Amino acid sequence: MIDRREFVQSMLALGAATTLRPASVLFAAPNQELKGLADVALTTAKQLGASYADIRINRYRNQFLFTRDRRVQNIVNAEDFGFGVRVLVDGTWGFASSSAVTRDDVAAIARQAVGIAKANKAINTDPVRLAPVESYPDAEWNTPVKKDPFEVPIQPKIDLLLQINDEALKVPGATFVSAFMLFVNEKKFFASSEGSYITQSLIRSYPTFSITAVDRSTNRFYQRNALVAPMSMGYEYIESLPLLQEAKQAAEEAVAMHKAKPVVPGQKTLILHPSNLWLTIHESVGHPTELDRALGYEANFAGTSFLTTDKLGTFQFGAPTVNIVGDKTQEKAMATCGYDDDGVKTTSFPIIKDGTFVGYQTTRDQAHLIGQTKSHGCSYADNWSSVPFQRMPNVSLLPNEKDVTEQDIISATEDGIFVKGDSSYSIDHQRYNFQFSGQTFWEVKNGRITTQLRDVAYQSNTPEFWKSLDMLGGKSTYALGGAFSDGKGQPVQSNSVSHGCPVARFAKVNVLNTAR
């Protein structure tokens, strides 16, 4: 048996060994080597009749560290490397992939992709049309990071997670605590028959914890998760966070929840913190404005959308103060990159403008379906072996142009509930009727926070909820939240996405007591 320190050292050695794999050599080499491999695929596909071809040569690194109740539970370093070739033959897609990244394999996979496209043609009744895109012959984009998390030793990461465990368990009544960190690096090389050669490195970091307080006399338990959001940042993000202070506060709030005042159900004024509202944006705005959902392409698994294409440009989605954008350029947000997996330079575009629904999330092969001539750059595949398709960009609610603070909103509220943190939720497949809960709930009376509440959930339908927004915070209240793993598609793929928003107030929202 080895002790914890020896175990950590062995994992360090394993992590070092993985850097000897060909992927690290290939991505460290001049781009000419990657271009040479890409040209083999593109030339082969064109010679066999493809009107369009692209190749993605990608390397993925993941690091996961997990502790529970002052013990290290798991440390995982994983790496994945390979390529996928996508071709268009007579308006029909074909795709094939391999983890063997050699010139011979690249040529063979290109031939296979063309063969699949030709086979698919027999059942394709709607020829693919691609929106035009500018070519980028030597483009590069990297997540701005000050400290690469994969270059930081494992020991200080484990030490911090164990300190979080300690701080939480010092609080009387805190029963269990788990804490973990997750880091991802996507190195991506994209080339297309339209002349683009694009290299990108995307890094995401996510520290979090969960604390449970059990009351043995009632057999009830309450859980308080960290309010920290995952970000497209390096290890400097971890070092900037007051994680130990928040762990202590979270433990105290989880324990206090047992004696908190049960919420009285009914119509209430809700003040939603960005740590709660981001998830409501994700489910009620992000998903229904995906064009493939609106067209029914996702009906069998992810669902459809109440925002059908006849509503584009006319449907009153929310109050006139509701302005929501899709944005894959937003600083520190997790869907941010320089170029999407169609080779489209990323941008920001309106989804809800002055309360009206004005924009879908689109890719190159979708834009013409709603009479548009350019893509919004929302193509993404979660692996070299996955087919790119429309995935959610960062979808964010713009703050009030006036400097309205959190205290301004609380002071202006006579009778309401302030909700922080995300928790359980439910929403129908058209993204219309929903219910959301939170991590902590605070009664607001006559402009002041008075006491902690418990067992709160709010229920509404999407347009009714967004039309009830009656007070919007300014930039000083704006923050990012996000989902590290948002699932969609068959076979299912995972996408990381952020949602920014200010503190916002909603009038006459139906509040439930979840304990009844």
mmCIF file of C-alpha atoms in Angstrom, residues 233-427:
data_model
loop_
_atom_site.group_PDB
_atom_site.id
_atom_site.type_symbol
_atom_site.label_atom_id
_atom_site.label_comp_id
_atom_site.label_asym_id
_atom_site.label_seq_id
_atom_site.Cartn_x
_atom_site.Cartn_y
_atom_site.Cartn_z
ATOM 1 C CA MET A 233 -9.202 30.807 -17.848
ATOM 2 C CA GLY A 234 -6.006 29.259 -16.564
ATOM 3 C CA TYR A 235 -4.979 28.319 -13.032
ATOM 4 C CA GLU A 236 -4.855 32.028 -12.158
ATOM 5 C CA TYR A 237 -8.639 31.773 -11.909
ATOM 6 C CA ILE A 238 -8.380 29.183 -9.116
ATOM 7 C CA GLU A 239 -5.852 31.346 -7.275
ATOM 8 C CA SER A 240 -8.093 34.421 -7.531
ATOM 9 C CA LEU A 241 -11.086 32.811 -5.803
ATOM 10 C CA PRO A 242 -11.836 33.026 -2.029
ATOM 11 C CA LEU A 243 -12.676 29.306 -1.981
ATOM 12 C CA LEU A 244 -11.837 28.735 1.698
ATOM 13 C CA GLN A 245 -14.000 31.627 2.854
ATOM 14 C CA GLU A 246 -16.871 30.481 0.644
ATOM 15 C CA ALA A 247 -16.563 26.900 1.931
ATOM 16 C CA LYS A 248 -17.015 28.135 5.506
ATOM 17 C CA GLN A 249 -19.962 30.353 4.539
ATOM 18 C CA ALA A 250 -21.561 27.564 2.504
ATOM 19 C CA ALA A 251 -21.295 25.133 5.435
ATOM 20 C CA GLU A 252 -22.893 27.686 7.773
ATOM 21 C CA GLU A 253 -25.741 28.295 5.309
ATOM 22 C CA ALA A 254 -26.343 24.566 4.789
ATOM 23 C CA VAL A 255 -26.602 24.073 8.568
ATOM 24 C CA ALA A 256 -28.792 27.167 8.999
ATOM 25 C CA MET A 257 -31.202 25.922 6.330
ATOM 26 C CA HIS A 258 -32.616 23.426 8.861
ATOM 27 C CA LYS A 259 -33.928 26.281 11.006
ATOM 28 C CA ALA A 260 -34.744 28.633 8.146
ATOM 29 C CA LYS A 261 -38.271 29.894 7.655
ATOM 30 C CA PRO A 262 -40.311 27.712 5.245
ATOM 31 C CA VAL A 263 -41.453 29.779 2.264
ATOM 32 C CA VAL A 264 -45.147 30.596 1.998
ATOM 33 C CA PRO A 265 -46.194 29.729 -1.568
ATOM 34 C CA GLY A 266 -47.898 32.228 -3.865
ATOM 35 C CA GLN A 267 -47.098 34.986 -6.315
ATOM 36 C CA LYS A 268 -43.902 36.739 -5.267
ATOM 37 C CA THR A 269 -41.396 39.324 -6.428
ATOM 38 C CA LEU A 270 -38.183 37.460 -7.233
ATOM 39 C CA ILE A 271 -34.681 38.916 -7.234
ATOM 40 C CA LEU A 272 -32.386 36.499 -9.065
ATOM 41 C CA HIS A 273 -28.623 36.582 -8.617
ATOM 42 C CA PRO A 274 -26.495 35.746 -11.717
ATOM 43 C CA SER A 275 -25.487 32.470 -10.006
ATOM 44 C CA ASN A 276 -29.156 31.428 -10.347
ATOM 45 C CA LEU A 277 -30.382 33.306 -13.419
ATOM 46 C CA TRP A 278 -27.696 31.879 -15.754
ATOM 47 C CA LEU A 279 -29.362 28.454 -15.686
ATOM 48 C CA THR A 280 -32.807 29.921 -16.407
ATOM 49 C CA ILE A 281 -31.279 31.746 -19.397
ATOM 50 C CA HIS A 282 -29.626 28.525 -20.572
ATOM 51 C CA GLU A 283 -32.825 26.492 -20.505
ATOM 52 C CA SER A 284 -35.456 29.086 -21.455
ATOM 53 C CA VAL A 285 -33.469 31.190 -23.957
ATOM 54 C CA GLY A 286 -30.413 29.207 -25.049
ATOM 55 C CA HIS A 287 -32.143 25.984 -26.024
ATOM 56 C CA PRO A 288 -35.344 27.284 -27.679
ATOM 57 C CA THR A 289 -33.297 29.583 -29.960
ATOM 58 C CA GLU A 290 -31.290 26.673 -31.435
ATOM 59 C CA LEU A 291 -32.416 26.494 -35.062
ATOM 60 C CA ASP A 292 -32.139 22.695 -35.299
ATOM 61 C CA ARG A 293 -34.603 22.373 -32.404
ATOM 62 C CA ALA A 294 -37.015 24.833 -34.021
ATOM 63 C CA LEU A 295 -36.862 22.813 -37.252
ATOM 64 C CA GLY A 296 -37.560 19.547 -35.437
ATOM 65 C CA TYR A 297 -34.141 17.953 -36.035
ATOM 66 C CA GLU A 298 -33.682 17.316 -32.294
ATOM 67 C CA ALA A 299 -37.260 16.208 -31.588
ATOM 68 C CA ASN A 300 -36.307 12.594 -30.949
ATOM 69 C CA PHE A 301 -33.911 13.351 -28.084
ATOM 70 C CA ALA A 302 -33.224 16.939 -26.937
ATOM 71 C CA GLY A 303 -36.659 18.277 -27.880
ATOM 72 C CA THR A 304 -38.171 21.007 -30.028
ATOM 73 C CA SER A 305 -38.877 24.711 -29.482
ATOM 74 C CA PHE A 306 -41.925 26.893 -28.976
ATOM 75 C CA LEU A 307 -39.981 29.556 -30.926
ATOM 76 C CA THR A 308 -40.954 28.287 -34.382
ATOM 77 C CA THR A 309 -39.526 30.035 -37.439
ATOM 78 C CA ASP A 310 -42.740 31.986 -38.130
ATOM 79 C CA LYS A 311 -42.081 33.895 -34.875
ATOM 80 C CA LEU A 312 -38.656 35.197 -35.980
ATOM 81 C CA GLY A 313 -38.637 38.994 -35.946
ATOM 82 C CA THR A 314 -42.154 39.426 -34.549
ATOM 83 C CA PHE A 315 -42.643 37.449 -31.326
ATOM 84 C CA GLN A 316 -42.725 39.496 -28.114
ATOM 85 C CA PHE A 317 -40.442 37.316 -25.992
ATOM 86 C CA GLY A 318 -39.976 39.571 -22.975
ATOM 87 C CA ALA A 319 -40.078 43.049 -21.506
ATOM 88 C CA PRO A 320 -38.570 45.868 -23.626
ATOM 89 C CA THR A 321 -35.550 45.866 -21.294
ATOM 90 C CA VAL A 322 -34.674 42.280 -22.260
ATOM 91 C CA ASN A 323 -31.699 42.235 -24.651
ATOM 92 C CA ILE A 324 -29.967 38.882 -25.074
ATOM 93 C CA VAL A 325 -27.027 38.078 -27.358
ATOM 94 C CA GLY A 326 -25.329 34.957 -28.661
ATOM 95 C CA ASP A 327 -21.598 35.580 -28.335
ATOM 96 C CA LYS A 328 -18.656 33.258 -28.945
ATOM 97 C CA THR A 329 -16.196 36.125 -28.407
ATOM 98 C CA GLN A 330 -17.132 36.940 -24.795
ATOM 99 C CA GLU A 331 -14.065 37.233 -22.567
ATOM 100 C CA LYS A 332 -13.557 34.281 -20.157
ATOM 101 C CA ALA A 333 -16.747 32.550 -21.339
ATOM 102 C CA MET A 334 -16.542 28.822 -22.010
ATOM 103 C CA ALA A 335 -17.927 28.670 -25.570
ATOM 104 C CA THR A 336 -15.539 31.414 -26.633
ATOM 105 C CA CYS A 337 -13.095 30.615 -29.429
ATOM 106 C CA GLY A 338 -11.679 32.336 -32.491
ATOM 107 C CA TYR A 339 -13.347 30.139 -35.120
ATOM 108 C CA ASP A 340 -16.123 27.559 -35.024
ATOM 109 C CA ASP A 341 -15.829 24.021 -36.420
ATOM 110 C CA ASP A 342 -17.069 25.231 -39.827
ATOM 111 C CA GLY A 343 -14.089 27.627 -39.956
ATOM 112 C CA VAL A 344 -16.346 30.661 -39.381
ATOM 113 C CA LYS A 345 -14.787 33.544 -37.443
ATOM 114 C CA THR A 346 -16.829 33.872 -34.264
ATOM 115 C CA THR A 347 -18.953 36.889 -33.498
ATOM 116 C CA SER A 348 -21.749 38.334 -31.360
ATOM 117 C CA PHE A 349 -25.328 38.529 -32.626
ATOM 118 C CA PRO A 350 -28.704 39.560 -31.160
ATOM 119 C CA ILE A 351 -31.186 36.855 -30.126
ATOM 120 C CA ILE A 352 -33.665 39.020 -28.192
ATOM 121 C CA LYS A 353 -33.650 42.738 -29.013
ATOM 122 C CA ASP A 354 -35.769 45.147 -26.930
ATOM 123 C CA GLY A 355 -37.889 42.155 -25.915
ATOM 124 C CA THR A 356 -38.488 40.812 -29.462
ATOM 125 C CA PHE A 357 -37.170 37.462 -30.714
ATOM 126 C CA VAL A 358 -34.805 38.326 -33.616
ATOM 127 C CA GLY A 359 -32.147 35.625 -34.006
ATOM 128 C CA TYR A 360 -31.405 31.888 -34.052
ATOM 129 C CA GLN A 361 -28.129 30.114 -33.423
ATOM 130 C CA THR A 362 -26.980 28.859 -36.843
ATOM 131 C CA THR A 363 -24.259 27.025 -38.744
ATOM 132 C CA ARG A 364 -23.179 27.275 -42.413
ATOM 133 C CA ASP A 365 -25.542 24.528 -43.591
ATOM 134 C CA GLN A 366 -28.524 25.964 -41.675
ATOM 135 C CA ALA A 367 -28.500 29.673 -42.589
ATOM 136 C CA HIS A 368 -30.335 29.292 -45.938
ATOM 137 C CA LEU A 369 -33.165 27.380 -44.233
ATOM 138 C CA ILE A 370 -34.410 30.672 -42.748
ATOM 139 C CA GLY A 371 -33.430 32.858 -45.704
ATOM 140 C CA GLN A 372 -30.147 34.095 -44.246
ATOM 141 C CA THR A 373 -26.857 34.378 -46.107
ATOM 142 C CA LYS A 374 -24.306 33.897 -43.348
ATOM 143 C CA SER A 375 -23.728 31.631 -40.376
ATOM 144 C CA HIS A 376 -23.671 32.844 -36.778
ATOM 145 C CA GLY A 377 -20.661 30.567 -36.198
ATOM 146 C CA CYS A 378 -22.249 28.012 -33.854
ATOM 147 C CA SER A 379 -20.731 24.773 -35.236
ATOM 148 C CA TYR A 380 -18.948 22.572 -32.688
ATOM 149 C CA ALA A 381 -17.941 18.920 -32.260
ATOM 150 C CA ASP A 382 -16.866 17.636 -28.853
ATOM 151 C CA ASN A 383 -14.245 15.249 -30.223
ATOM 152 C CA TRP A 384 -12.236 14.493 -33.361
ATOM 153 C CA SER A 385 -14.507 11.478 -33.864
ATOM 154 C CA SER A 386 -17.737 13.526 -33.581
ATOM 155 C CA VAL A 387 -19.669 15.194 -36.393
ATOM 156 C CA PRO A 388 -19.849 19.005 -35.994
ATOM 157 C CA PHE A 389 -23.347 20.415 -35.622
ATOM 158 C CA GLN A 390 -25.119 23.435 -34.154
ATOM 159 C CA ARG A 391 -24.212 23.978 -30.490
ATOM 160 C CA MET A 392 -25.039 26.775 -28.138
ATOM 161 C CA PRO A 393 -22.753 29.857 -28.015
ATOM 162 C CA ASN A 394 -22.499 31.936 -24.855
ATOM 163 C CA VAL A 395 -26.027 33.367 -24.482
ATOM 164 C CA SER A 396 -26.101 36.391 -22.187
ATOM 165 C CA LEU A 397 -28.557 38.983 -20.865
ATOM 166 C CA LEU A 398 -27.153 42.497 -21.300
ATOM 167 C CA PRO A 399 -27.042 44.667 -18.166
ATOM 168 C CA ASN A 400 -28.844 47.947 -17.616
ATOM 169 C CA GLU A 401 -26.946 50.883 -19.124
ATOM 170 C CA LYS A 402 -27.603 52.734 -15.866
ATOM 171 C CA ASP A 403 -25.547 51.833 -12.793
ATOM 172 C CA VAL A 404 -28.281 49.982 -10.889
ATOM 173 C CA THR A 405 -26.691 48.055 -7.992
ATOM 174 C CA GLU A 406 -27.833 44.925 -6.158
ATOM 175 C CA GLN A 407 -28.622 47.099 -3.131
ATOM 176 C CA ASP A 408 -30.696 49.454 -5.327
ATOM 177 C CA ILE A 409 -32.893 46.509 -6.339
ATOM 178 C CA ILE A 410 -33.228 45.180 -2.787
ATOM 179 C CA SER A 411 -34.022 48.666 -1.458
ATOM 180 C CA ALA A 412 -36.776 49.063 -4.061
ATOM 181 C CA THR A 413 -38.458 45.778 -3.099
ATOM 182 C CA GLU A 414 -41.210 45.782 -0.465
ATOM 183 C CA ASP A 415 -41.896 42.035 -0.353
ATOM 184 C CA GLY A 416 -39.793 39.534 -2.255
ATOM 185 C CA ILE A 417 -37.298 36.654 -2.290
ATOM 186 C CA PHE A 418 -33.611 36.877 -3.242
ATOM 187 C CA VAL A 419 -32.354 33.625 -4.819
ATOM 188 C CA LYS A 420 -28.683 32.658 -5.225
ATOM 189 C CA GLY A 421 -27.104 29.598 -6.825
ATOM 190 C CA ASP A 422 -28.497 26.995 -9.198
ATOM 191 C CA SER A 423 -30.107 23.733 -8.228
ATOM 192 C CA SER A 424 -32.765 21.362 -9.539
ATOM 193 C CA TYR A 425 -34.979 22.372 -12.448
ATOM 194 C CA SER A 426 -37.546 20.981 -14.850
ATOM 195 C CA ILE A 427 -38.592 22.273 -18.288
#
